[in-house]
CSV table of C-alpha atoms in Angstrom, one decimal:
chain,number,residue,atom,x,y,z
A,1,UNK,CA,-16.9,4.5,23.5
A,2,UNK,CA,-15.9,7.1,20.8
A,3,UNK,CA,-15.9,6.3,17.2
A,4,UNK,CA,-12.5,5.2,15.8
A,5,UNK,CA,-11.1,7.9,13.6
A,6,UNK,CA,-10.0,6.9,10.1
A,7,UNK,CA,-6.3,7.2,9.3
A,8,UNK,CA,-6.0,10.0,6.7
A,9,UNK,CA,-2.7,8.6,5.4
A,10,UNK,CA,-4.3,5.3,4.7
A,11,UNK,CA,-7.0,7.0,2.6
A,12,UNK,CA,-4.3,8.5,0.4
A,13,UNK,CA,-2.1,5.4,0.0
A,14,UNK,CA,-4.4,2.4,-0.4
A,15,UNK,CA,-7.4,1.4,-2.5
A,16,UNK,CA,-9.6,-1.7,-2.4
A,17,UNK,CA,-10.1,-3.9,-5.4
A,18,UNK,CA,-13.5,-5.3,-6.2
A,19,UNK,CA,-12.6,-8.6,-4.5
A,20,UNK,CA,-11.6,-6.8,-1.3
A,21,UNK,CA,-7.8,-7.0,-1.7
A,22,UNK,CA,-5.7,-3.9,-0.8
A,23,UNK,CA,-3.9,-2.2,-3.7
A,24,UNK,CA,-0.8,-0.2,-3.0
A,25,UNK,CA,2.0,1.6,-4.8
A,26,UNK,CA,5.3,-0.2,-5.2
A,27,UNK,CA,8.0,0.5,-2.7
A,28,UNK,CA,11.6,1.5,-3.3
A,29,UNK,CA,11.2,3.8,-6.3
A,30,UNK,CA,11.6,7.3,-4.8
A,31,UNK,CA,15.4,7.7,-5.1
A,32,UNK,CA,18.6,5.7,-5.3
A,33,UNK,CA,17.9,4.2,-8.7
A,34,UNK,CA,21.5,3.8,-9.6
A,35,UNK,CA,22.1,1.1,-7.0
A,36,UNK,CA,19.0,-0.8,-8.1
A,37,UNK,CA,19.1,-3.3,-10.9
A,38,UNK,CA,17.2,-2.6,-14.1
A,39,UNK,CA,15.1,-5.7,-13.3
A,40,UNK,CA,14.1,-4.3,-9.9
A,41,UNK,CA,13.0,-1.0,-11.5
A,42,UNK,CA,11.1,-2.7,-14.2
A,43,UNK,CA,9.3,-5.0,-11.9
A,44,UNK,CA,8.4,-2.2,-9.5
A,45,UNK,CA,6.2,-0.3,-12.0
A,46,UNK,CA,2.6,0.4,-11.3
A,47,UNK,CA,0.7,-1.0,-8.3
A,48,UNK,CA,0.9,-4.2,-6.2
A,49,UNK,CA,-1.5,-6.2,-4.1
A,50,UNK,CA,-0.6,-6.2,-0.4
A,51,UNK,CA,-0.1,-9.5,1.4
A,52,UNK,CA,-3.0,-10.6,3.4
A,53,UNK,CA,-1.3,-10.3,6.8
A,54,UNK,CA,-0.6,-6.6,6.2
A,55,UNK,CA,-3.9,-6.0,4.5
A,56,UNK,CA,-5.8,-7.0,7.7
A,57,UNK,CA,-4.2,-4.2,9.6
A,58,UNK,CA,-4.7,-1.6,6.8
A,59,UNK,CA,-8.4,-2.4,6.6
A,60,UNK,CA,-8.8,-1.6,10.2
A,61,UNK,CA,-7.3,1.8,9.7
A,62,UNK,CA,-9.6,2.9,7.0
A,63,UNK,CA,-11.9,0.5,5.3
A,64,UNK,CA,-13.6,-1.1,8.4
A,65,UNK,CA,-14.2,-4.3,6.5
């Protein structure tokens, strides 16, 4: 059985926290800011912690945890 290749896109997009959670950039901030509320833009700054159901899949792509 060959080794599973890591997904290069996952390496660039996600990081692991010390407790093993997956950290990601906020979605929805690339364009179209006029239609978004100021509250949305303000709350979407920085990074976010991925929900555990999605994080399981991302770990298999890259982190092998």
